[in-house]
Amino acid sequence: MAKYLISFPSAAMAVPDGELEAVGRDAQAVIEAAKAEGVYVFAGGVDEAVPPVLVSADGAVAMGGYPWAPTLDGGFTVLELPSRDEAVAWAARIARACRCEQELRVFGTEPRSQGQGTDRDS
């Protein structure tokens, strides 16, 4: 099983007037289906009202993200699935619900991070 990130940038979601409520309902239905099937890990969106900050190793904080990187915004879903084919199928379901294409990526994991979140699991 691998964890897959299914996401879209805010600009990709151009919903016609009057359809936003239906999009929300359809997207929630896909999330509920993922929960029911036991593949749901996490979903949400970047809060674009809160600006990013860069935090250095010494704890210093600077406003803004990396100036050379694209803006990170939009919505995302993380699902744990047995194959890339199943991830593509779920991404298609989310794309239909959100009315926009979805990017699909697989997470690489550090084997020791698979435990209960403590160093004792290593």
Short mmCIF file of C-alpha atoms in Angstrom, two decimals:
data_model
loop_
_atom_site.label_atom_id
_atom_site.label_comp_id
_atom_site.label_asym_id
_atom_site.label_seq_id
_atom_site.Cartn_x
_atom_site.Cartn_y
_atom_site.Cartn_z
CA MET A 1 0.00 0.00 0.00
CA ALA A 2 1.19 3.48 -0.83
CA LYS A 3 -0.09 6.93 0.02
CA TYR A 4 -1.09 9.06 -2.95
CA LEU A 5 -1.48 12.83 -3.12
CA ILE A 6 -4.32 13.94 -5.39
CA SER A 7 -4.35 17.73 -5.75
CA PHE A 8 -5.18 20.78 -7.81
CA PRO A 9 -4.13 24.44 -7.70
CA SER A 10 -6.86 26.98 -6.98
CA ALA A 11 -6.67 28.46 -10.49
CA ALA A 12 -7.64 25.09 -12.02
CA MET A 13 -11.03 25.11 -10.35
CA ALA A 14 -13.13 27.49 -12.45
CA VAL A 15 -16.67 26.73 -11.32
CA PRO A 16 -19.54 28.46 -13.11
CA ASP A 17 -21.83 30.67 -11.04
CA GLY A 18 -24.39 28.66 -9.17
CA GLU A 19 -22.44 25.37 -9.27
CA LEU A 20 -20.21 25.82 -6.21
CA GLU A 21 -22.72 24.21 -3.85
CA ALA A 22 -23.01 21.15 -6.13
CA VAL A 23 -19.23 20.90 -6.39
CA GLY A 24 -18.93 20.91 -2.61
CA ARG A 25 -21.62 18.27 -2.27
CA ASP A 26 -20.05 16.07 -4.97
CA ALA A 27 -16.55 16.42 -3.50
CA GLN A 28 -17.82 15.54 -0.03
CA ALA A 29 -19.53 12.45 -1.46
CA VAL A 30 -16.20 11.23 -2.88
CA ILE A 31 -14.49 11.82 0.48
CA GLU A 32 -17.26 9.91 2.27
CA ALA A 33 -16.84 7.04 -0.22
CA ALA A 34 -13.08 6.97 0.43
CA LYS A 35 -13.75 6.85 4.18
CA ALA A 36 -16.28 4.05 3.73
CA GLU A 37 -13.77 2.04 1.69
CA GLY A 38 -11.04 2.57 4.29
CA VAL A 39 -8.62 4.38 1.93
CA TYR A 40 -9.02 7.92 3.29
CA VAL A 41 -6.01 9.46 5.06
CA PHE A 42 -6.55 13.22 4.91
CA ALA A 43 -8.08 15.95 2.76
CA GLY A 44 -8.28 19.70 2.85
CA GLY A 45 -7.16 22.87 1.20
CA VAL A 46 -4.43 25.41 1.76
CA ASP A 47 -5.87 28.40 3.65
CA GLU A 48 -4.99 31.14 1.20
CA ALA A 49 -5.95 33.85 3.70
CA VAL A 50 -2.92 32.93 5.82
CA PRO A 51 0.34 33.92 4.10
CA PRO A 52 3.24 31.47 4.20
CA VAL A 53 6.43 32.09 6.13
CA LEU A 54 9.92 30.65 5.78
CA VAL A 55 11.39 29.32 9.00
CA SER A 56 15.17 28.89 9.13
CA ALA A 57 17.15 26.39 11.18
CA ASP A 58 17.75 29.02 13.88
CA GLY A 59 14.01 29.72 14.14
CA ALA A 60 14.08 33.04 12.29
CA VAL A 61 10.85 33.71 10.42
CA ALA A 62 10.59 35.57 7.11
CA MET A 63 7.32 36.44 5.39
CA GLY A 64 6.55 34.61 2.15
CA GLY A 65 7.51 31.27 0.71
CA TYR A 66 10.45 30.46 -1.52
CA PRO A 67 10.52 33.31 -4.04
CA TRP A 68 11.51 30.95 -6.89
CA ALA A 69 8.81 28.33 -6.22
CA PRO A 70 5.29 28.33 -7.60
CA THR A 71 2.51 29.27 -5.19
CA LEU A 72 1.20 26.37 -3.15
CA ASP A 73 -2.57 26.64 -2.95
CA GLY A 74 -5.68 24.69 -3.80
CA GLY A 75 -7.03 21.44 -2.50
CA PHE A 76 -5.58 18.04 -1.82
CA THR A 77 -6.55 14.55 -0.79
CA VAL A 78 -4.29 11.81 0.55
CA LEU A 79 -5.47 8.23 0.05
CA GLU A 80 -3.76 4.95 0.89
CA LEU A 81 -4.22 2.55 -2.01
CA PRO A 82 -2.78 -0.75 -3.23
CA SER A 83 -1.93 0.40 -6.78
CA ARG A 84 -1.36 3.35 -9.05
CA ASP A 85 -4.31 2.19 -11.17
CA GLU A 86 -6.61 2.56 -8.17
CA ALA A 87 -5.09 5.98 -7.45
CA VAL A 88 -5.84 7.05 -11.03
CA ALA A 89 -9.45 5.85 -10.62
CA TRP A 90 -9.86 7.86 -7.39
CA ALA A 91 -8.22 10.92 -8.98
CA ALA A 92 -10.78 10.67 -11.81
CA ARG A 93 -13.63 10.56 -9.26
CA ILE A 94 -12.25 13.66 -7.55
CA ALA A 95 -11.75 15.39 -10.92
CA ARG A 96 -15.41 14.79 -11.79
CA ALA A 97 -16.54 16.10 -8.42
CA CYS A 98 -14.30 19.19 -8.46
CA ARG A 99 -14.81 19.90 -12.17
CA CYS A 100 -11.06 20.11 -12.79
CA GLU A 101 -8.10 17.85 -13.56
CA GLN A 102 -6.13 16.47 -10.63
CA GLU A 103 -2.39 15.99 -10.20
CA LEU A 104 -1.40 12.56 -8.87
CA ARG A 105 1.77 11.85 -6.94
CA VAL A 106 2.90 8.98 -4.76
CA PHE A 107 4.57 9.65 -1.42
CA GLY A 108 7.97 8.17 -0.75
CA THR A 109 8.19 7.20 2.89
CA GLU A 110 10.93 6.75 5.43
CA PRO A 111 10.45 3.18 6.69
CA ARG A 112 10.89 4.19 10.34
CA SER A 113 8.02 6.69 10.00
CA GLN A 114 5.52 3.88 9.47
CA GLY A 115 5.17 3.10 13.20
CA GLN A 116 3.08 4.83 15.81
CA GLY A 117 4.96 8.11 15.58
CA THR A 118 7.58 7.47 18.26
CA ASP A 119 11.25 6.61 18.14
CA ARG A 120 10.47 3.45 20.13
CA ASP A 121 8.95 1.95 16.95
CA SER A 122 12.31 2.01 15.13
#
